[in-house]
Short mmCIF file of C-alpha atoms and ligand atoms in Angstrom, two decimals:
data_model
loop_
_atom_site.label_atom_id
_atom_site.label_comp_id
_atom_site.label_asym_id
_atom_site.label_seq_id
_atom_site.Cartn_x
_atom_site.Cartn_y
_atom_site.Cartn_z
CA MET A 1 10.89 8.63 6.53
CA THR A 2 12.32 5.51 4.89
CA SER A 3 10.08 3.73 2.41
CA ILE A 4 9.95 -0.01 1.83
CA LEU A 5 8.08 -1.55 -1.09
CA VAL A 6 6.29 -4.86 -0.40
CA VAL A 7 5.38 -6.53 -3.70
CA ASN A 8 3.32 -9.67 -4.17
CA GLY A 9 3.08 -11.44 -7.50
CA PRO A 10 0.45 -13.53 -9.26
CA ASN A 11 -2.36 -15.28 -7.39
CA LEU A 12 -1.29 -13.88 -4.01
CA GLY A 13 -4.31 -11.59 -4.05
CA ARG A 14 -6.29 -14.79 -3.47
CA LEU A 15 -4.60 -15.66 -0.17
CA GLY A 16 -7.13 -16.71 2.44
CA SER A 17 -9.07 -18.90 0.02
CA ARG A 18 -6.19 -20.13 -2.18
CA GLU A 19 -5.00 -23.58 -1.04
CA PRO A 20 -5.13 -22.63 2.66
CA GLU A 21 -3.48 -25.93 3.61
CA ILE A 22 -0.36 -24.60 1.86
CA TYR A 23 -0.60 -20.83 2.17
CA GLY A 24 -2.59 -20.38 5.39
CA SER A 25 -5.91 -18.71 6.03
CA ASP A 26 -4.75 -15.11 6.28
CA THR A 27 -5.66 -12.82 3.41
CA LEU A 28 -3.07 -10.58 1.80
CA ALA A 29 -4.80 -7.65 3.50
CA ASP A 30 -4.25 -9.40 6.88
CA ILE A 31 -0.55 -9.85 6.10
CA GLU A 32 -0.18 -6.26 4.92
CA ALA A 33 -1.89 -4.99 8.09
CA MET A 34 0.50 -7.09 10.19
CA LEU A 35 3.46 -5.54 8.36
CA GLN A 36 2.11 -2.00 8.71
CA GLU A 37 1.80 -2.57 12.45
CA GLN A 38 5.30 -4.03 12.64
CA ALA A 39 6.76 -1.10 10.70
CA GLY A 40 5.16 1.41 13.04
CA GLU A 41 5.39 5.15 12.59
CA GLY A 42 8.97 5.49 11.41
CA TRP A 43 8.59 3.65 8.11
CA SER A 44 6.45 4.13 5.08
CA LEU A 45 5.38 0.74 3.69
CA GLU A 46 3.88 0.61 0.25
CA CYS A 47 2.18 -2.72 -0.44
CA VAL A 48 1.30 -3.71 -4.01
CA GLN A 49 -0.02 -6.94 -5.53
CA SER A 50 -0.10 -7.65 -9.24
CA ASP A 51 -0.74 -10.63 -11.48
CA ASP A 52 0.94 -8.77 -14.32
CA GLU A 53 4.61 -9.38 -15.11
CA ALA A 54 4.99 -6.00 -16.83
CA GLU A 55 3.61 -4.20 -13.79
CA LEU A 56 5.98 -6.05 -11.47
CA ILE A 57 8.91 -5.12 -13.72
CA ALA A 58 7.81 -1.47 -13.71
CA LEU A 59 7.71 -1.57 -9.90
CA MET A 60 11.33 -2.81 -9.84
CA HIS A 61 12.34 0.01 -12.21
CA ARG A 62 10.68 2.50 -9.87
CA ALA A 63 12.50 0.95 -6.90
CA VAL A 64 15.81 1.55 -8.72
CA ASP A 65 14.91 5.14 -9.58
CA THR A 66 13.73 5.95 -6.05
CA GLN A 67 16.33 3.73 -4.29
CA THR A 68 13.50 1.99 -2.43
CA PRO A 69 14.24 -1.36 -0.71
CA VAL A 70 12.00 -4.21 -1.86
CA ILE A 71 10.41 -7.22 -0.18
CA LEU A 72 9.17 -9.39 -3.06
CA ASN A 73 7.15 -12.57 -3.28
CA PRO A 74 7.51 -13.27 -7.02
CA ALA A 75 5.10 -16.25 -6.68
CA ALA A 76 5.16 -18.49 -9.79
CA PHE A 77 7.30 -15.94 -11.66
CA SER A 78 10.11 -17.03 -9.31
CA HIS A 79 10.47 -20.16 -11.33
CA TYR A 80 10.59 -18.86 -14.89
CA SER A 81 10.53 -15.08 -15.34
CA TYR A 82 13.93 -14.04 -16.61
CA ALA A 83 12.45 -10.61 -17.29
CA LEU A 84 11.51 -10.11 -13.63
CA ARG A 85 14.88 -11.55 -12.64
CA ASP A 86 16.68 -9.00 -14.79
CA ALA A 87 14.61 -6.20 -13.24
CA CYS A 88 15.47 -7.48 -9.74
CA ALA A 89 19.14 -7.58 -10.74
CA MET A 90 18.91 -3.87 -11.55
CA VAL A 91 17.61 -3.23 -8.02
CA THR A 92 20.39 -5.04 -6.19
CA SER A 93 23.14 -3.93 -8.55
CA ALA A 94 22.05 -0.35 -7.79
CA GLY A 95 22.88 -1.15 -4.14
CA VAL A 96 19.23 -1.37 -3.10
CA PRO A 97 18.37 -4.44 -1.00
CA LEU A 98 15.75 -6.90 -2.26
CA ILE A 99 14.53 -9.76 -0.08
CA GLU A 100 12.74 -12.66 -1.80
CA VAL A 101 9.96 -14.15 0.29
CA HIS A 102 7.84 -17.29 0.05
CA LEU A 103 5.07 -18.42 2.35
CA SER A 104 5.69 -22.08 1.60
CA ASN A 105 9.03 -23.86 1.27
CA PRO A 106 9.25 -24.33 -2.49
CA HIS A 107 12.09 -26.84 -2.07
CA ALA A 108 9.75 -29.21 -0.27
CA ARG A 109 7.16 -29.06 -3.07
CA GLU A 110 6.91 -29.99 -6.76
CA GLU A 111 10.17 -30.12 -8.65
CA PHE A 112 9.38 -27.10 -10.85
CA ARG A 113 9.34 -24.98 -7.68
CA HIS A 114 12.82 -26.05 -6.57
CA HIS A 115 14.59 -23.40 -8.61
CA SER A 116 14.05 -19.66 -8.33
CA VAL A 117 15.59 -17.54 -11.06
CA ILE A 118 15.28 -14.56 -8.70
CA SER A 119 17.31 -15.93 -5.77
CA ALA A 120 20.74 -15.41 -7.34
CA VAL A 121 20.11 -11.68 -7.67
CA ALA A 122 18.27 -11.21 -4.35
CA THR A 123 20.03 -9.90 -1.27
CA GLY A 124 18.56 -12.85 0.64
CA VAL A 125 15.69 -15.32 0.66
CA ILE A 126 13.20 -16.26 3.38
CA ALA A 127 10.83 -19.18 2.74
CA GLY A 128 8.67 -21.67 4.53
CA PHE A 129 7.36 -19.77 7.53
CA GLY A 130 3.94 -18.73 6.26
CA LYS A 131 3.11 -15.11 7.02
CA ASP A 132 6.10 -15.03 9.36
CA SER A 133 8.31 -15.15 6.25
CA TYR A 134 7.14 -11.57 5.59
CA ARG A 135 7.58 -10.59 9.24
CA LEU A 136 11.16 -11.91 9.23
CA ALA A 137 11.87 -10.19 5.91
CA LEU A 138 10.64 -6.84 7.20
CA GLU A 139 12.62 -7.22 10.44
CA GLN A 140 15.76 -7.93 8.43
CA MET A 141 15.06 -5.14 5.94
CA MET A 142 14.68 -2.61 8.76
CA THR A 143 17.99 -3.82 10.18
CA LEU A 144 19.70 -3.63 6.78
CA VAL A 145 18.43 -0.18 5.92
CA GLY A 146 18.84 1.18 9.44
CA ARG A 147 16.37 3.10 11.53
CA HIS A 148 15.77 6.66 10.36
C1 DQA B 1 4.99 -18.99 -3.43
C2 DQA B 1 5.58 -20.31 -3.96
C3 DQA B 1 5.46 -20.38 -5.48
O1 DQA B 1 5.97 -21.62 -5.94
C4 DQA B 1 4.00 -20.28 -5.89
O2 DQA B 1 3.90 -20.26 -7.30
C5 DQA B 1 3.29 -19.13 -5.29
C6 DQA B 1 3.56 -18.79 -3.90
C7 DQA B 1 4.98 -18.95 -1.88
O3 DQA B 1 4.82 -17.85 -1.35
O4 DQA B 1 5.09 -19.99 -1.23
O5 DQA B 1 2.42 -18.52 -5.90
O6 DQA B 1 5.80 -17.92 -3.89
#
């Protein structure tokens, strides 16, 4: 069975109550349940959320070692974590796809959100569609990796 790692960065554990006018009213558990249903039986989805940069980096190292495709919402780390960026670069340079996801469209928000240091090393980026950003990312990841 093919595994896919779904990783959410800082403050995304607060979805549902965190600025719902921007991020929607679904909790992260709601989004993860939606993805599990979408993945169905043939895929093993591992969903992890962490506010800790070191833990996110360790997850990218594990993805390299296990050749596990990654769907990542780096949250605020998108905008300034060169360390997470370098870990993501290891994933994609190992030939493992990594899709960067955002619920909101950071380009339509404050200026500090306009640049993601992750995007240049991601396989692709999906932003601005709320929880559907994750749905689209998973659909594309399953297409990229192929059905097993
Ligand atoms: C976010 C956008 C980031 O700018 C922000 O820091 C987040 C969430 C999004 O999903 O829209 O925490 O990644």
